[in-house]
């Protein structure tokens, strides 16, 4: 069966931001959401993405790229979408707005990458 | 034998009821003949067929509850992994399947429970982290240790962490998974039993507070990017399949340690059973939760 992948190109700052938000979201799942197969699958997907992002973060390259499967891309969009709702609903001193902008930027990046899928 | 060591310790302790001593001797004798324990070890739990089933069941209970076999952001191409306190070897076997390009080694103080028929990239060996791991420095890309809280006394934790770091290569990850000694929403009977367990544990050199500071310990010993991830897990049918499995595992461990708690707490087996029964009901009523702490960090590159 042919799997479709997308290439997600990130600069160093975006790698760090994405890792931070994935860690935060995974932490939220573990602390606030009862275990279900769906929750656990999301955790494992986030885990796999972190494993690919970590070397980019460690290497400190200006630009990097990871491949994401259709499922991983969908999970990324879902995670970032839920984070945008969370920060968007919060009161708006400057810091949450900056976070919201970050997440919105990452969401857009992921969406664009997913439009350019390749078949393996 | 471990029970003989308990009895030597109890000779120094103040006994509440002389009758309890006789009862304890009988219980100890019965327990000694039915369960197998490690000699010359602090490890509180047995190492026998019944424990093999429990450990394997616990592994799946944890997977249901946590959703993953690991927490640290280990890379897909990690080459060499180590699991300390492998028990039956089920964790290294499943990691070997998840990471087919890696070699996964599990060590345990006692090989009696090791599973046969290992995957080609999985190896189980005898070893004791307290005596020094039988590996050279800076070898593993990922070093993992899970639920050795009943094997490592408080004074030994720093030494253990140093040893985990020693065998991890620069840039590799060290991960410790342990359970908090306090359950949330435990109920009155649960609270009473927790206090007994904590008191008994402390008398034997174990201190649950160490677990809450594992992250600090990893930092003190030089790891970077240290994170401590609390994972809250339901205990009881109310929590679905994961909660149900965790309840069963907890009750199994408590039952295994019953002779110890009865002896040290001067409780009759019947009183203990009653307390446990009430506690198990409270888990449902109060929606009890336990917290696992996963502390992980990266060894600094040279």
Coordinates of C-alpha atoms in Angstrom, one line a residue:
Chain A
X1 CA 0.0 0.0 0.0
X2 CA 1.4 3.4 -1.0
X3 CA 2.0 5.8 1.9
X4 CA 1.9 9.5 1.3
X5 CA 4.3 11.7 3.1
X6 CA 4.8 15.4 3.4
X7 CA 8.1 17.3 4.0
X8 CA 7.8 19.8 6.8
X9 CA 10.6 22.4 6.5
X10 CA 11.4 24.3 9.7
X11 CA 13.9 26.9 10.8
X12 CA 15.6 26.4 14.2
X13 CA 13.2 28.7 16.0
X14 CA 10.2 26.8 14.5
X15 CA 11.7 23.4 15.6
X16 CA 12.0 24.7 19.1
X17 CA 8.5 26.1 19.2
X18 CA 7.0 23.0 17.7
X19 CA 8.8 20.7 20.2
X20 CA 7.7 23.0 23.1
X21 CA 4.1 22.9 22.1
X22 CA 4.1 19.1 21.4
X23 CA 5.6 18.5 24.8
X24 CA 3.0 20.8 26.4
X25 CA 0.1 19.1 24.6
X26 CA 1.4 15.6 25.4
X27 CA 1.7 16.6 29.1
X28 CA -1.9 17.9 29.0
X29 CA -3.1 14.6 27.6
X30 CA -1.3 12.7 30.4
X31 CA -2.5 14.8 33.2
X32 CA -6.1 15.7 32.1
X33 CA -7.4 13.1 29.7
X34 CA -8.4 9.6 30.7
X35 CA -6.6 6.8 28.8
X36 CA -8.4 5.8 25.7
X37 CA -7.1 4.1 22.5
X38 CA -7.5 7.5 20.7
X39 CA -5.6 9.4 23.3
X40 CA -2.9 6.8 23.4
X41 CA -2.5 6.8 19.6
X42 CA -2.2 10.6 19.7
X43 CA 0.5 10.3 22.3
X44 CA 2.4 7.8 20.2
X45 CA 2.2 9.9 17.1
X46 CA 3.5 13.0 19.0
X47 CA 6.2 10.8 20.4
X48 CA 7.3 9.7 16.9
X49 CA 7.4 13.4 15.7
X50 CA 9.4 14.4 18.7
X51 CA 11.9 11.7 17.9
X52 CA 12.4 13.3 14.4
X53 CA 12.5 16.8 15.6
X54 CA 15.0 16.2 18.5
X55 CA 18.0 15.7 16.2
X56 CA 17.2 18.9 14.3
X57 CA 17.0 20.8 17.6
X58 CA 20.2 19.2 18.9
X59 CA 22.1 19.9 15.7
X60 CA 21.1 23.5 15.7
X61 CA 20.9 23.8 12.0
X62 CA 19.4 27.0 10.5
X63 CA 17.0 25.0 8.4
X64 CA 15.9 21.5 8.7
X65 CA 13.2 19.1 7.5
X66 CA 11.2 16.1 8.6
X67 CA 8.9 13.8 6.8
X68 CA 5.4 13.4 8.2
X69 CA 2.9 10.8 7.2
X70 CA -0.7 11.8 6.4
X71 CA -1.7 10.6 9.9
X72 CA 1.1 12.5 11.6
X73 CA 0.2 15.6 9.6
X74 CA -3.4 15.3 10.7
X75 CA -2.4 14.9 14.3
X76 CA -0.2 17.9 14.1
X77 CA -3.0 20.0 12.7
X78 CA -5.3 18.8 15.4
X79 CA -2.8 19.5 18.2
X80 CA -2.0 22.9 16.9
X81 CA -5.7 23.7 16.3
X82 CA -6.7 22.8 19.8
X83 CA -3.8 24.8 21.2
X84 CA -5.0 27.8 19.2
X85 CA -8.5 27.4 20.6
X86 CA -7.0 27.2 24.1
X87 CA -4.8 30.3 23.8
X88 CA -7.4 32.2 21.8
X89 CA -10.0 31.7 24.5
X90 CA -7.6 32.9 27.3
X91 CA -7.4 36.5 28.4
X92 CA -5.1 38.6 26.2
X93 CA -2.1 40.1 27.9
X94 CA 0.8 40.3 25.4
X95 CA 2.4 36.9 26.2
X96 CA -0.6 34.6 25.2
X97 CA -1.0 36.6 22.0
X98 CA 2.6 35.9 21.1
X99 CA 2.1 32.2 21.8
X100 CA -1.1 32.2 19.7
X101 CA 0.8 33.8 16.8
X102 CA 3.5 31.2 17.1
X103 CA 1.0 28.4 17.0
X104 CA -1.0 29.9 14.2
X105 CA 2.2 30.2 12.2
X106 CA 3.1 26.6 12.8
X107 CA -0.4 25.5 11.9
X108 CA -0.2 27.4 8.6
X109 CA 3.2 25.8 7.9
X110 CA 1.8 22.4 8.5
X111 CA -1.2 23.0 6.3
X112 CA 1.0 24.2 3.4
X113 CA 3.3 21.2 3.8
X114 CA 0.4 18.8 3.8
X115 CA -0.9 20.2 0.5
X116 CA 2.4 19.1 -1.1
X117 CA 2.2 15.4 -0.4
X118 CA 4.4 12.8 -2.1
X119 CA 3.7 9.2 -2.6
X120 CA 6.3 6.7 -1.3
Chain B
X1 CA 16.2 -15.5 52.7
X2 CA 14.4 -12.2 52.7
X3 CA 11.9 -13.2 55.4
X4 CA 14.8 -14.3 57.7
X5 CA 16.2 -10.8 57.2
X6 CA 12.8 -9.3 58.1
X7 CA 12.7 -11.4 61.3
X8 CA 16.1 -10.2 62.2
X9 CA 15.0 -6.6 61.7
X10 CA 11.8 -7.2 63.7
X11 CA 13.9 -8.4 66.7
X12 CA 15.2 -4.9 66.9
X13 CA 11.8 -3.3 66.4
X14 CA 9.3 -2.8 69.3
X15 CA 6.5 -5.3 69.0
X16 CA 3.0 -4.1 69.8
X17 CA 1.5 -7.5 70.6
X18 CA 3.5 -10.6 71.5
X19 CA 0.7 -12.6 69.9
X20 CA 1.4 -10.9 66.6
X21 CA 5.0 -12.2 66.7
X22 CA 3.8 -15.8 66.8
X23 CA 1.3 -15.0 64.0
X24 CA 4.0 -13.3 62.0
X25 CA 6.3 -16.3 62.3
X26 CA 3.6 -18.5 61.0
X27 CA 2.8 -16.1 58.1
X28 CA 6.5 -15.7 57.3
X29 CA 6.9 -19.5 57.2
X30 CA 3.9 -19.9 55.0
X31 CA 5.0 -17.1 52.7
X32 CA 8.5 -18.5 52.5
X33 CA 7.3 -21.9 51.4
X34 CA 5.0 -20.5 48.7
X35 CA 6.9 -17.6 47.2
X36 CA 10.4 -17.3 46.0
X37 CA 12.5 -14.3 47.2
X38 CA 15.9 -13.1 46.4
X39 CA 18.5 -13.7 49.0
X40 CA 20.9 -10.9 50.0
X41 CA 18.8 -8.2 48.2
X42 CA 16.8 -5.2 49.3
X43 CA 14.2 -6.1 46.7
X44 CA 10.8 -6.5 48.4
X45 CA 8.9 -8.4 45.8
X46 CA 9.2 -12.1 44.9
X47 CA 10.7 -13.6 41.8
X48 CA 8.5 -16.6 40.9
X49 CA 6.0 -17.7 38.3
X50 CA 3.2 -15.8 40.0
X51 CA 5.3 -12.6 39.8
X52 CA 6.1 -13.3 36.2
X53 CA 2.4 -13.2 35.3
X54 CA 2.0 -10.1 37.4
X55 CA 4.9 -8.3 35.8
X56 CA 3.7 -9.1 32.3
X57 CA 0.2 -8.0 33.2
X58 CA 1.6 -4.8 34.7
X59 CA 3.5 -4.0 31.6
X60 CA 0.3 -4.1 29.5
X61 CA -1.6 -2.2 32.2
X62 CA 1.0 0.5 32.0
X63 CA 0.9 0.6 28.2
X64 CA -2.9 1.0 28.4
X65 CA -2.6 3.7 31.0
X66 CA 0.4 5.6 29.6
X67 CA 0.0 4.9 25.9
X68 CA 3.6 4.5 25.1
X69 CA 6.6 2.4 26.2
X70 CA 8.8 5.4 26.5
X71 CA 8.6 9.2 27.1
X72 CA 12.0 10.7 26.2
X73 CA 12.3 12.0 22.6
X74 CA 14.6 9.1 21.4
X75 CA 15.4 9.2 17.8
X76 CA 14.2 6.6 15.3
X77 CA 17.7 5.5 14.5
X78 CA 18.9 4.9 18.0
X79 CA 21.3 1.9 17.9
X80 CA 21.7 0.6 21.4
X81 CA 19.2 0.6 24.3
X82 CA 19.4 -0.7 27.8
X83 CA 16.6 -1.6 30.2
X84 CA 17.5 -2.0 33.9
X85 CA 15.4 -4.2 36.0
X86 CA 14.0 -6.0 33.0
X87 CA 12.1 -8.5 35.0
X88 CA 10.6 -10.9 32.5
X89 CA 12.2 -8.9 29.6
X90 CA 8.9 -7.9 28.2
X91 CA 9.8 -4.2 27.9
X92 CA 13.0 -4.8 26.0
X93 CA 11.3 -7.3 23.7
X94 CA 8.6 -4.8 22.8
X95 CA 11.1 -2.0 22.2
X96 CA 13.1 -4.3 20.1
X97 CA 10.0 -4.8 17.9
X98 CA 9.4 -1.1 17.8
X99 CA 13.0 -0.2 16.9
X100 CA 14.0 -3.1 14.7
X101 CA 17.3 -1.4 13.8
X102 CA 18.3 -1.1 17.5
X103 CA 20.0 -3.7 19.8
X104 CA 18.0 -3.7 23.0
X105 CA 19.6 -5.2 26.1
X106 CA 17.7 -5.9 29.3
X107 CA 19.4 -6.8 32.5
X108 CA 18.0 -8.0 35.8
X109 CA 19.4 -9.2 39.1
X110 CA 17.7 -12.6 38.6
X111 CA 17.3 -14.4 35.2
X112 CA 14.6 -16.8 36.5
X113 CA 11.8 -14.8 34.9
X114 CA 13.5 -14.1 31.6
X115 CA 11.3 -14.9 28.6
X116 CA 12.5 -17.4 26.1
X117 CA 12.3 -16.9 22.3
X118 CA 13.7 -13.4 22.1
X119 CA 13.7 -11.3 19.0
X120 CA 17.1 -11.3 17.2
X121 CA 17.8 -7.8 18.3
X122 CA 17.0 -8.3 22.0
X123 CA 19.3 -9.7 24.7
X124 CA 18.6 -10.4 28.3
X125 CA 21.5 -10.6 30.8
X126 CA 22.0 -10.9 34.5
X127 CA 23.3 -7.8 36.2
X128 CA 22.7 -5.6 39.2
X129 CA 22.8 -1.8 38.9
X130 CA 23.6 -1.6 42.6
X131 CA 26.8 -3.5 42.0
X132 CA 27.7 -1.6 38.9
X133 CA 26.4 -2.3 35.4
X134 CA 28.4 -4.8 33.4
X135 CA 29.0 -2.4 30.5
X136 CA 31.6 0.1 29.5
X137 CA 31.1 3.9 29.7
X138 CA 29.2 5.8 27.2
X139 CA 27.6 2.9 25.3
X140 CA 23.9 3.3 25.1
X141 CA 21.8 5.8 23.2
X142 CA 18.9 5.2 25.5
X143 CA 19.0 3.9 29.1
X144 CA 15.7 3.1 30.7
X145 CA 14.7 2.0 34.2
X146 CA 11.2 1.4 35.3
X147 CA 9.6 0.7 38.7
X148 CA 12.6 -0.2 40.8
X149 CA 11.2 1.8 43.7
X150 CA 10.9 -1.5 45.7
X151 CA 14.6 -2.4 45.0
X152 CA 16.5 0.9 45.5
X153 CA 16.8 2.3 49.0
X154 CA 16.9 6.1 49.3
X155 CA 20.6 6.2 50.0
X156 CA 21.3 4.3 46.8
X157 CA 19.4 6.4 44.3
X158 CA 22.2 8.9 43.6
X159 CA 24.6 6.0 42.9
X160 CA 22.1 4.3 40.6
X161 CA 21.5 7.5 38.6
X162 CA 25.3 8.0 38.2
X163 CA 25.5 4.5 36.9
X164 CA 22.7 5.0 34.4
X165 CA 24.5 8.1 33.2
X166 CA 27.9 6.4 33.0
X167 CA 26.7 3.8 30.5
X168 CA 24.8 6.3 28.4
X169 CA 26.7 7.9 25.5
X170 CA 26.9 11.7 25.2
X171 CA 23.8 12.9 23.4
X172 CA 21.9 9.8 24.7
X173 CA 18.9 9.8 27.0
X174 CA 18.4 8.5 30.5
X175 CA 14.8 7.8 31.6
X176 CA 13.5 6.7 35.0
X177 CA 9.8 5.8 35.4
X178 CA 8.6 5.5 39.0
X179 CA 5.3 5.7 40.9
X180 CA 4.4 8.3 43.5
X181 CA 3.9 6.8 46.9
X182 CA 0.7 8.8 47.4
X183 CA -2.5 8.1 45.6
X184 CA -5.0 10.9 45.0
X185 CA -8.6 10.5 46.2
X186 CA -7.6 7.4 48.1
X187 CA -10.3 7.5 50.7
X188 CA -9.9 6.9 54.4
X189 CA -9.0 3.2 54.3
X190 CA -6.6 3.9 51.4
X191 CA -5.0 6.7 53.3
X192 CA -4.5 4.4 56.3
X193 CA -2.9 1.7 54.2
X194 CA -0.7 4.3 52.4
X195 CA 0.6 5.5 55.7
X196 CA 1.3 2.0 56.8
X197 CA 3.1 1.2 53.5
X198 CA 5.1 4.5 53.8
X199 CA 6.1 3.7 57.4
X200 CA 7.1 0.2 56.6
X201 CA 9.0 1.3 53.5
X202 CA 10.9 3.9 55.5
X203 CA 11.8 1.4 58.2
X204 CA 13.5 -0.7 55.4
X205 CA 15.3 2.3 53.9
X206 CA 12.9 3.1 51.1
X207 CA 11.6 6.7 50.8
X208 CA 8.8 7.6 48.4
X209 CA 9.8 11.2 48.5
X210 CA 12.9 10.4 46.5
X211 CA 10.7 9.7 43.5
X212 CA 9.3 13.2 43.6
X213 CA 12.8 14.6 43.3
X214 CA 14.2 12.4 40.6
X215 CA 14.4 15.2 38.1
X216 CA 16.5 17.2 40.6
X217 CA 18.7 14.1 40.9
X218 CA 19.2 13.8 37.2
X219 CA 20.1 17.5 37.0
X220 CA 22.5 17.2 39.9
X221 CA 24.3 14.4 38.2
X222 CA 24.8 16.4 35.1
X223 CA 22.1 15.6 32.7
X224 CA 20.7 18.4 30.5
X225 CA 17.3 19.0 29.0
X226 CA 15.8 17.3 32.1
X227 CA 12.0 17.0 32.1
X228 CA 9.8 15.5 34.7
X229 CA 6.5 14.3 33.3
X230 CA 3.7 13.4 35.7
X231 CA 1.3 10.9 34.3
X232 CA -2.0 10.6 36.1
X233 CA -3.6 7.2 35.9
X234 CA -7.0 6.2 37.0
X235 CA -7.2 3.3 39.5
X236 CA -10.5 1.4 39.4
X237 CA -13.3 0.3 37.1
X238 CA -14.4 3.9 36.9
X239 CA -11.3 4.7 34.8
X240 CA -12.2 2.2 32.1
X241 CA -9.9 -0.6 30.9
X242 CA -6.7 1.2 32.0
X243 CA -8.1 1.9 35.4
X244 CA -9.4 -1.6 35.8
X245 CA -6.0 -3.1 34.9
X246 CA -4.2 -0.8 37.2
X247 CA -6.5 -1.7 40.1
X248 CA -5.9 -5.3 39.5
X249 CA -2.1 -4.8 39.5
X250 CA -2.1 -2.7 42.6
X251 CA -4.2 -5.3 44.5
X252 CA -1.8 -8.0 43.4
X253 CA 1.2 -6.1 44.7
X254 CA -0.5 -5.3 48.0
X255 CA -1.4 -9.0 48.4
X256 CA 2.2 -10.0 47.7
X257 CA 3.4 -7.6 50.4
X258 CA 0.7 -8.5 52.9
X259 CA 2.9 -10.6 55.1
X260 CA 5.4 -7.7 55.4
X261 CA 2.7 -5.1 56.2
X262 CA 0.9 -7.4 58.7
X263 CA 4.1 -8.1 60.5
X264 CA 5.3 -4.5 60.6
X265 CA 1.9 -3.0 61.1
X266 CA 0.8 -5.5 63.7
X267 CA -2.3 -6.3 61.8
X268 CA -3.9 -9.7 61.5
X269 CA -4.4 -11.0 57.9
X270 CA -8.1 -10.7 58.3
X271 CA -7.9 -7.1 59.4
X272 CA -5.5 -6.4 56.5
X273 CA -7.9 -8.0 54.0
X274 CA -10.8 -6.0 55.4
X275 CA -8.8 -2.8 55.0
X276 CA -7.9 -3.6 51.4
X277 CA -11.4 -4.5 50.5
X278 CA -12.7 -1.2 51.9
X279 CA -9.9 0.6 50.1
X280 CA -10.7 -1.0 46.8
X281 CA -14.3 0.1 47.1
X282 CA -13.1 3.7 47.9
X283 CA -11.1 3.7 44.7
X284 CA -14.4 3.5 42.8
X285 CA -16.3 5.9 45.1
X286 CA -13.7 8.6 45.2
X287 CA -12.2 8.0 41.7
X288 CA -8.7 7.3 42.9
X289 CA -5.7 8.2 40.7
X290 CA -2.1 7.4 40.9
X291 CA 0.8 9.4 39.5
X292 CA 3.8 8.1 37.7
X293 CA 6.7 10.4 37.4
X294 CA 8.9 10.0 34.3
X295 CA 12.1 11.8 34.7
X296 CA 14.4 12.0 31.7
X297 CA 17.4 13.9 30.6
X298 CA 20.2 13.9 28.0
X299 CA 23.8 13.2 28.7
X300 CA 26.0 16.1 27.8
X301 CA 28.1 15.8 24.7
X302 CA 31.8 15.8 25.3

